[in-house]
C-alpha positions as protocol buffer text, in pm:
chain_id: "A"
residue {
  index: 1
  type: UNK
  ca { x: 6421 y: 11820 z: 1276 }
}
residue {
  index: 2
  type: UNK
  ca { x: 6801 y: 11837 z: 1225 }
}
residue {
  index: 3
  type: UNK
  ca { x: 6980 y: 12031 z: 939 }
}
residue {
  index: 4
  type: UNK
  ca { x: 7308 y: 11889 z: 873 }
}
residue {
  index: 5
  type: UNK
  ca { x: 7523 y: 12182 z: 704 }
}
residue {
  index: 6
  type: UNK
  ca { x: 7831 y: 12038 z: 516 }
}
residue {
  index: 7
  type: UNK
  ca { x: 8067 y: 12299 z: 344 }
}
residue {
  index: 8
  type: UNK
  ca { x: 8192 y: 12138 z: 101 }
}
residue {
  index: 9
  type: UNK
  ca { x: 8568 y: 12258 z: -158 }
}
residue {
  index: 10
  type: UNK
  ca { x: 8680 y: 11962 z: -427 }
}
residue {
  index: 11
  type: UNK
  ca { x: 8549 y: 11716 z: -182 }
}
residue {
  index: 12
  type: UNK
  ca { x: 8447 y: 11489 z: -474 }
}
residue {
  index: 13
  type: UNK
  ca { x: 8644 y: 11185 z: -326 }
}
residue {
  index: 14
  type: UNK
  ca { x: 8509 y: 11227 z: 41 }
}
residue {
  index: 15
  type: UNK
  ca { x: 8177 y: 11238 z: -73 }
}
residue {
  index: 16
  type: UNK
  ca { x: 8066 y: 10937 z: -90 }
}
residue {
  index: 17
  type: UNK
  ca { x: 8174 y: 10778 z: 265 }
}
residue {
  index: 18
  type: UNK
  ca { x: 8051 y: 11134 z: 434 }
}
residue {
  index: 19
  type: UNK
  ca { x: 7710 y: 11177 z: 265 }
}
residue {
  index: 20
  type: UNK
  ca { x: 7675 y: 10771 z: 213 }
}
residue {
  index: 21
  type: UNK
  ca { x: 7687 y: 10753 z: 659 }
}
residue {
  index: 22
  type: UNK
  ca { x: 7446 y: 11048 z: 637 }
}
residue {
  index: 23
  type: UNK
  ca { x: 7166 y: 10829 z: 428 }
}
residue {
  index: 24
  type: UNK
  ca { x: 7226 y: 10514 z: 653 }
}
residue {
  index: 25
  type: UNK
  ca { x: 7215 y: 10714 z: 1023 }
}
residue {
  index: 26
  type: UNK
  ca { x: 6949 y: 10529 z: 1247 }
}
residue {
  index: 27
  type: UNK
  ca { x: 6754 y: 10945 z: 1325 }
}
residue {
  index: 28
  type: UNK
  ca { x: 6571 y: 10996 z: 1004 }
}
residue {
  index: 29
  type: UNK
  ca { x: 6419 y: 11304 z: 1078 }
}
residue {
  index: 30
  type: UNK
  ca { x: 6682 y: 11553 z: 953 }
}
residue {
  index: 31
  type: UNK
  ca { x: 6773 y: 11743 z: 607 }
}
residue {
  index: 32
  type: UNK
  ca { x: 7131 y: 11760 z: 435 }
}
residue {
  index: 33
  type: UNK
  ca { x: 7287 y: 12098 z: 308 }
}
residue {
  index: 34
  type: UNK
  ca { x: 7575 y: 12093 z: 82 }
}
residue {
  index: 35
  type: UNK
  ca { x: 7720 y: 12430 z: 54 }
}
residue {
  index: 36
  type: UNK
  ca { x: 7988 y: 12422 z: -220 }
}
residue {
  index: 37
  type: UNK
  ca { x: 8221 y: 12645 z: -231 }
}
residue {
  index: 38
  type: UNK
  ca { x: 8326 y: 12645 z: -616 }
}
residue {
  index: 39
  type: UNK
  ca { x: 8425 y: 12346 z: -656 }
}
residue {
  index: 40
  type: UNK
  ca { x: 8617 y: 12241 z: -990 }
}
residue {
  index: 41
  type: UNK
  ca { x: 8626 y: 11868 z: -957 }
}
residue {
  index: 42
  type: UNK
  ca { x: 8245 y: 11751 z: -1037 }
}
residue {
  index: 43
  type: UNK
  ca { x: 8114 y: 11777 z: -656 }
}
residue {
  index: 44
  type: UNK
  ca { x: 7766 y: 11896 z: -731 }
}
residue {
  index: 45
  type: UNK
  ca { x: 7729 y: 11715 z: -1050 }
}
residue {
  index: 46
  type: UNK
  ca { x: 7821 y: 11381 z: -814 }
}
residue {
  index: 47
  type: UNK
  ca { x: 7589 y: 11476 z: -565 }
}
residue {
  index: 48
  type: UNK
  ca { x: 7297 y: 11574 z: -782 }
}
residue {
  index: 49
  type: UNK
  ca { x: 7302 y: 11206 z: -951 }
}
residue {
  index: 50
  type: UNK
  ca { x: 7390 y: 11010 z: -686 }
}
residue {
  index: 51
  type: UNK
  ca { x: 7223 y: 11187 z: -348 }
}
residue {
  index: 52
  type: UNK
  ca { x: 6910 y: 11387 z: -484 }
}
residue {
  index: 53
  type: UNK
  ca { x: 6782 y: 11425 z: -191 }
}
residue {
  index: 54
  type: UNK
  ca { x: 7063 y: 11662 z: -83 }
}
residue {
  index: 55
  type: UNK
  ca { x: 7011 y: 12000 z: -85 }
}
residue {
  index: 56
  type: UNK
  ca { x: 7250 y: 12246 z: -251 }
}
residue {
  index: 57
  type: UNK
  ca { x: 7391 y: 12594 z: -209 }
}
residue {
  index: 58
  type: UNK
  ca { x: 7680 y: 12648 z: -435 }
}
residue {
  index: 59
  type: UNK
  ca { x: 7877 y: 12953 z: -464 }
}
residue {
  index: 60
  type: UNK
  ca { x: 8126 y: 13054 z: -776 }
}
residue {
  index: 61
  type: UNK
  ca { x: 8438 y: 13069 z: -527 }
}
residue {
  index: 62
  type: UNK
  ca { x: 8553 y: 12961 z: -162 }
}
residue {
  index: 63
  type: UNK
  ca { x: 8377 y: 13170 z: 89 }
}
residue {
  index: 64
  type: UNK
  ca { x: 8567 y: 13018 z: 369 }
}
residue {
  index: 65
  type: UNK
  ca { x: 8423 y: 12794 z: 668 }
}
residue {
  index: 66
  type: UNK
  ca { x: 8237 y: 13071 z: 860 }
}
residue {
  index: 67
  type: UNK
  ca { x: 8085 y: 13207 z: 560 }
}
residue {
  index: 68
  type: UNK
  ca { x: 7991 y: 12867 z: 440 }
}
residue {
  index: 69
  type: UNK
  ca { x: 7833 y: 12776 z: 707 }
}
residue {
  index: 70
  type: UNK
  ca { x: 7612 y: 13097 z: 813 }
}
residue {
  index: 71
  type: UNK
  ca { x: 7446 y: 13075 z: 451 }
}
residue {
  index: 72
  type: UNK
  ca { x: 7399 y: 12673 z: 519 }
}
residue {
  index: 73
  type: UNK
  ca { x: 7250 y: 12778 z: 859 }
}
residue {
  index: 74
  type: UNK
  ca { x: 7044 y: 13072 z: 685 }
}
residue {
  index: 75
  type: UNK
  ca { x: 6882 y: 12794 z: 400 }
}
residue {
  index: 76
  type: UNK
  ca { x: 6823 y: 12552 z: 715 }
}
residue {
  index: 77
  type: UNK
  ca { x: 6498 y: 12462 z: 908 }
}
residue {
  index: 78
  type: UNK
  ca { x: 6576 y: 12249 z: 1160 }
}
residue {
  index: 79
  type: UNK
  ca { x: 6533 y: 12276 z: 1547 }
}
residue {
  index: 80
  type: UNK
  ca { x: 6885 y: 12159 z: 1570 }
}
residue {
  index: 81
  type: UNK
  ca { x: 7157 y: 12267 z: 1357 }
}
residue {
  index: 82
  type: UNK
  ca { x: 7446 y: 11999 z: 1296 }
}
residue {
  index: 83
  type: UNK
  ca { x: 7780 y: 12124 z: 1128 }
}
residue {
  index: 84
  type: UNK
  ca { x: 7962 y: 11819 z: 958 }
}
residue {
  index: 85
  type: UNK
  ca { x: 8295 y: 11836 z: 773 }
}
residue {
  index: 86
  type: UNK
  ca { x: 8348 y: 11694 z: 435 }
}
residue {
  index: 87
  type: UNK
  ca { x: 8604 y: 11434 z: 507 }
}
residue {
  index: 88
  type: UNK
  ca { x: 8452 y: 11244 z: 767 }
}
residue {
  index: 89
  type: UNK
  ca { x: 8233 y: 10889 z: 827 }
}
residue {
  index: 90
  type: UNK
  ca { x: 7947 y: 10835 z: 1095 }
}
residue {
  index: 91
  type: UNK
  ca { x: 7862 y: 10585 z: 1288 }
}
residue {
  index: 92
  type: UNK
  ca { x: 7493 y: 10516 z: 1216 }
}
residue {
  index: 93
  type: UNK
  ca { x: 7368 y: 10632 z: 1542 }
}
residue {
  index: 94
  type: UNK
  ca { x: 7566 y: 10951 z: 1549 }
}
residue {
  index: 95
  type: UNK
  ca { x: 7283 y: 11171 z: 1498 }
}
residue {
  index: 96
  type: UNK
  ca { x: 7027 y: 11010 z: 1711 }
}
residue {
  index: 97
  type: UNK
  ca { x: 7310 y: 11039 z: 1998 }
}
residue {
  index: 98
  type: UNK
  ca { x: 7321 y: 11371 z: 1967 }
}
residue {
  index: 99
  type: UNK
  ca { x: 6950 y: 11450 z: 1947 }
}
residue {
  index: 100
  type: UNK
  ca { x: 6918 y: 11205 z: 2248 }
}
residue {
  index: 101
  type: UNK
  ca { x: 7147 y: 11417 z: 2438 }
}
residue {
  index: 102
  type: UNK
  ca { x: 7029 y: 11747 z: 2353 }
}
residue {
  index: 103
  type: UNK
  ca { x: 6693 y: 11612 z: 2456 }
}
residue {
  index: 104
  type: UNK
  ca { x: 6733 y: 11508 z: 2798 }
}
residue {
  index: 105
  type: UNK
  ca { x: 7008 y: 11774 z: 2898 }
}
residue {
  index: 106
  type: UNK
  ca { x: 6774 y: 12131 z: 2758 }
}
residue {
  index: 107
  type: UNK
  ca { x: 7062 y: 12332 z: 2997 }
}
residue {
  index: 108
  type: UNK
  ca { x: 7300 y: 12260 z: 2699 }
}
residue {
  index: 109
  type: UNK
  ca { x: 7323 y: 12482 z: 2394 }
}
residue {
  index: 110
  type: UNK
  ca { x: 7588 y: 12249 z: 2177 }
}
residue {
  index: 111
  type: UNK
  ca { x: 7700 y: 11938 z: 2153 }
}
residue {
  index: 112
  type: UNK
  ca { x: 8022 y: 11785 z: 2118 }
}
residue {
  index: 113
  type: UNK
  ca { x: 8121 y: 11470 z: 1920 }
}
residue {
  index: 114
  type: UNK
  ca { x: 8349 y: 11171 z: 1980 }
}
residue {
  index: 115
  type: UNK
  ca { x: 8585 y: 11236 z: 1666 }
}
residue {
  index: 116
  type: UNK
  ca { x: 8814 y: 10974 z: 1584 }
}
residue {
  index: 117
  type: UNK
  ca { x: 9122 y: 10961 z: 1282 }
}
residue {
  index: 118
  type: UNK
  ca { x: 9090 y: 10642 z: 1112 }
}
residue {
  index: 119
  type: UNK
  ca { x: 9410 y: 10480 z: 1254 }
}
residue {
  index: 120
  type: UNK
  ca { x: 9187 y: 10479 z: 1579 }
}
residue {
  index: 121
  type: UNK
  ca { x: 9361 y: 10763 z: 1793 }
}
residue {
  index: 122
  type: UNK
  ca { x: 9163 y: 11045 z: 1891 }
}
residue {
  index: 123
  type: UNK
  ca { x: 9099 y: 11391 z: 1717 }
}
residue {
  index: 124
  type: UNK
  ca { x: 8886 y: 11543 z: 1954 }
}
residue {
  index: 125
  type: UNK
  ca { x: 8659 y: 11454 z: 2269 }
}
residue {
  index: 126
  type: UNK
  ca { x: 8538 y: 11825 z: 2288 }
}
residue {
  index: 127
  type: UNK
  ca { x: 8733 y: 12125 z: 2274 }
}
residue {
  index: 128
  type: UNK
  ca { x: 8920 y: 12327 z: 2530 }
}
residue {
  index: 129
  type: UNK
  ca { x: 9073 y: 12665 z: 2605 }
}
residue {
  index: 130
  type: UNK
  ca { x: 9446 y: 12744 z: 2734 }
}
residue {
  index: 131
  type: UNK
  ca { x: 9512 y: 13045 z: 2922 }
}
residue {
  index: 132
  type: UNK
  ca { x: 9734 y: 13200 z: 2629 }
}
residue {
  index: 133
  type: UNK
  ca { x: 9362 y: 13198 z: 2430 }
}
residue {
  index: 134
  type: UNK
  ca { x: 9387 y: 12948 z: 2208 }
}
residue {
  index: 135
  type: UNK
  ca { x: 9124 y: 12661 z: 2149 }
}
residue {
  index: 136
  type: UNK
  ca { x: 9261 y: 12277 z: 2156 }
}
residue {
  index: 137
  type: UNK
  ca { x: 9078 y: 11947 z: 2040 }
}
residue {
  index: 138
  type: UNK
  ca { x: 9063 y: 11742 z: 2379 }
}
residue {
  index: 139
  type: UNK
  ca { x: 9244 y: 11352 z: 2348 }
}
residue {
  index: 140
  type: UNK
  ca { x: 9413 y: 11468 z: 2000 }
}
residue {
  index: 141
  type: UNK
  ca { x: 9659 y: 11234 z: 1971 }
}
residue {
  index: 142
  type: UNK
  ca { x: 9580 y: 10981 z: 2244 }
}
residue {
  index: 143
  type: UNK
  ca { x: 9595 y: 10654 z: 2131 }
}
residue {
  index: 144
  type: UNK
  ca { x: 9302 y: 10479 z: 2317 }
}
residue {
  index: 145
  type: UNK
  ca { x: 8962 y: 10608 z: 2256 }
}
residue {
  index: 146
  type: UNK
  ca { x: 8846 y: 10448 z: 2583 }
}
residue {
  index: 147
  type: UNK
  ca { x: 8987 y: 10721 z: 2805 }
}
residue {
  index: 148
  type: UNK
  ca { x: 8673 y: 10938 z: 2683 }
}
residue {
  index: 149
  type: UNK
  ca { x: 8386 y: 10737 z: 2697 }
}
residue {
  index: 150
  type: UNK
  ca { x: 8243 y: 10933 z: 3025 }
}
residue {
  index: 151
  type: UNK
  ca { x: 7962 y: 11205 z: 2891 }
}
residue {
  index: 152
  type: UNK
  ca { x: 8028 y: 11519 z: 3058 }
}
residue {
  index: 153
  type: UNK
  ca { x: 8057 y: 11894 z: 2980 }
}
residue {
  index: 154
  type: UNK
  ca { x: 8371 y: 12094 z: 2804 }
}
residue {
  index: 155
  type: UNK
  ca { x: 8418 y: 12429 z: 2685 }
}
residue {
  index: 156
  type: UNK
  ca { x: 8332 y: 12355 z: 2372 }
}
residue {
  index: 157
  type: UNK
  ca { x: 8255 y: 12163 z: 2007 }
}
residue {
  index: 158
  type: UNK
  ca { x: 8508 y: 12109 z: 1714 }
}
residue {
  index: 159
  type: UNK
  ca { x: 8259 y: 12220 z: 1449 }
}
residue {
  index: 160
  type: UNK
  ca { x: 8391 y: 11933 z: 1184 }
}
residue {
  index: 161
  type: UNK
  ca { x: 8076 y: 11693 z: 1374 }
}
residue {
  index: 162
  type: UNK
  ca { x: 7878 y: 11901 z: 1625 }
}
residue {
  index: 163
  type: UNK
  ca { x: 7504 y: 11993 z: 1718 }
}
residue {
  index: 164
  type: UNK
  ca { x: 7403 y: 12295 z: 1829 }
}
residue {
  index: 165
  type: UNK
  ca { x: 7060 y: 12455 z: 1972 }
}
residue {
  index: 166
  type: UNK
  ca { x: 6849 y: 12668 z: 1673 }
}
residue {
  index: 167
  type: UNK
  ca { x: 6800 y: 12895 z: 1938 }
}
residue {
  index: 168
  type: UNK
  ca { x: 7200 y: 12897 z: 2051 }
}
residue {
  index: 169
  type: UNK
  ca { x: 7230 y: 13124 z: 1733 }
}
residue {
  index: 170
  type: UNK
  ca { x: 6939 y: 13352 z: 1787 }
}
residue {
  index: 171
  type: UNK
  ca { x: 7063 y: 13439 z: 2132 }
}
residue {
  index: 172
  type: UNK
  ca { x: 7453 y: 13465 z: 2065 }
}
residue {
  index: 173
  type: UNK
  ca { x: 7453 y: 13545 z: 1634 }
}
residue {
  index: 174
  type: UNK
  ca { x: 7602 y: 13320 z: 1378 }
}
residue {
  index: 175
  type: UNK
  ca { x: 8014 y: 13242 z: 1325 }
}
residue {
  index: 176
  type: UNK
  ca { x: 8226 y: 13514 z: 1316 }
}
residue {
  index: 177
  type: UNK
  ca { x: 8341 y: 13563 z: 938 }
}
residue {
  index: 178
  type: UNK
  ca { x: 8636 y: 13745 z: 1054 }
}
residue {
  index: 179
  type: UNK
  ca { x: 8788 y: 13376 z: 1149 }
}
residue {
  index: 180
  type: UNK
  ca { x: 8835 y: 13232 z: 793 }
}
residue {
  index: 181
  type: UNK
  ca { x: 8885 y: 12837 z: 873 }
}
residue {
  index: 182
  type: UNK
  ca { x: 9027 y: 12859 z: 1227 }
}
residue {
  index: 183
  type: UNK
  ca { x: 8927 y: 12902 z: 1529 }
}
residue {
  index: 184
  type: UNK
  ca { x: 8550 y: 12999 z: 1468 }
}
residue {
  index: 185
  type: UNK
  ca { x: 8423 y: 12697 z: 1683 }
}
residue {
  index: 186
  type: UNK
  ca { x: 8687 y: 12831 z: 1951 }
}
residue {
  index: 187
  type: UNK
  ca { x: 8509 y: 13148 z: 1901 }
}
residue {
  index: 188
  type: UNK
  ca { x: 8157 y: 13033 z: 1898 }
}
residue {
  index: 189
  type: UNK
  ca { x: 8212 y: 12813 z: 2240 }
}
residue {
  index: 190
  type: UNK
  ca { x: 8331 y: 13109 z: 2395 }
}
residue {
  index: 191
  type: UNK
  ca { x: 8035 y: 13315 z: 2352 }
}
residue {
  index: 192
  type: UNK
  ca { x: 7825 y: 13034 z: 2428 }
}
residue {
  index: 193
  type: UNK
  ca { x: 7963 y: 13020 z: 2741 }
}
residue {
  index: 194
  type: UNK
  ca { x: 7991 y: 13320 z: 2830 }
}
residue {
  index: 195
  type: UNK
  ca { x: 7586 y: 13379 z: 2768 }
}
residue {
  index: 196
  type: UNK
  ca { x: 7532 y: 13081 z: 2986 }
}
residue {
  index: 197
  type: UNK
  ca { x: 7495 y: 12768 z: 2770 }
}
residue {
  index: 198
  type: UNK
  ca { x: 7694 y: 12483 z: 2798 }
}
residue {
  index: 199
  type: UNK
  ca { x: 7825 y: 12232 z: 2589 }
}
residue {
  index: 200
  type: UNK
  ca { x: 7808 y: 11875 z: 2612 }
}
residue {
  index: 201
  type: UNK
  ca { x: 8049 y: 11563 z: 2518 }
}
residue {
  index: 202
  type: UNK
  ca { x: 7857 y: 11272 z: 2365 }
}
residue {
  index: 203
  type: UNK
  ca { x: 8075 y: 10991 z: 2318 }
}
residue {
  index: 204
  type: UNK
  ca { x: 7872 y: 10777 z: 2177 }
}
residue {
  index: 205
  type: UNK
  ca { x: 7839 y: 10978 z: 1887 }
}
residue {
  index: 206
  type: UNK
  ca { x: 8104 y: 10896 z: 1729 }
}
residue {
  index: 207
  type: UNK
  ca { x: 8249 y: 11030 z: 1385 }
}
residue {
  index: 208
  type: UNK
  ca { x: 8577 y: 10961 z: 1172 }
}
residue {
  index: 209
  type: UNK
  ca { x: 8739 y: 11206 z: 1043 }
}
residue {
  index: 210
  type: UNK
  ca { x: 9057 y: 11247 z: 794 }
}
């Protein structure tokens, strides 16, 4: 099973296309975990009528991405653990592409997404590293997707649409709360690698994100 954690601040208006792709994804097999992070605009109300099967943590005040996430991951049960940003849309067989990949390559602890903008250009084919430290989403910017349709491994995952191993956060720990809302996937991908487990681009699962 998959647990699909999505922090969630006054996302009211993205909430529809993000958890809408979630009920219509071809992989059936997985849970949804809202964590709210005190939201003022009606979020949980919204999701309570109109996705009851969605499970929710809410707070009384923003804990921040890292935060969010570790007590979405903490409320989880699944096998796989998929970290999904508010503002996006999924292609229907996003999920099963990533379960498909973790599946036949069990040398990878993550998972990378094909993350698009909605004008078409590319937000990120995986993540790198520079020398000076700093994390970068692959392709961002490019204006053809089709430059990074070849499956291969990267440094890392931009943790608005990735999948990582259950197990990839009993060896290495949960995000660092230290990094409020940048740079913990940076952070995460580095420790990953450096206990051995690589990541994986799968562009066929493909997400669009705002």
């Amino acid at each position: 099973m998959v647990s699909v954690i999505v922090p969630n601040m006054n996302g009211r208006s993205y909430l529809p296309d993000c958890l809408g792709s979630l009920s219509r994804q071809s992989y059936k097999d997985f849970e949804v975990i809202v964590v709210d992070n005190g939201s003022s605009d009606g979020s949980g109300e919204f999701i309570k009528k109109s996705f009851p099967g969605v499970k929710v943590v809410s707070f009384s005040g923003s804990l921040g991405f890292s935060r969010a996430v570790n007590a979405g991951i903490r409320e989880s049960e699944g096998e796989y653990i998929s970290l999904l940003n508010t503002d996006t849309l999924l292609e229907d067989n996003w999920l099963a592409e990533l379960v498909g990949a973790a599946e036949l390559h069990p040398e990878s602890g993550f998972f990378a997404s094909k993350i698009l903008r909605f004008d078409g250009t590319v937000d990120s084919a995986g993540d790198g590293i520079g020398r000076d430290g700093l994390g970068f989403n692959i392709g961002s910017g490019e204006s053809s997707s089709l430059n990074f349709n070849n499956q291969g491994y990267c440094f890392g995952a931009c943790a608005a649409a990735a999948l990582y191993r259950r197990g990839l956060f009993e060896d290495i720990g949960l995000f660092d709360e230290d990094f409020g809302n940048i740079f913990e996937d940076t952070d995460i991908s580095f420790r990953a690698q450096l206990a051995g487990r690589k990541c994986l681009y799968a562009p066929a699962a493909v997400v669009y994100h705002h």
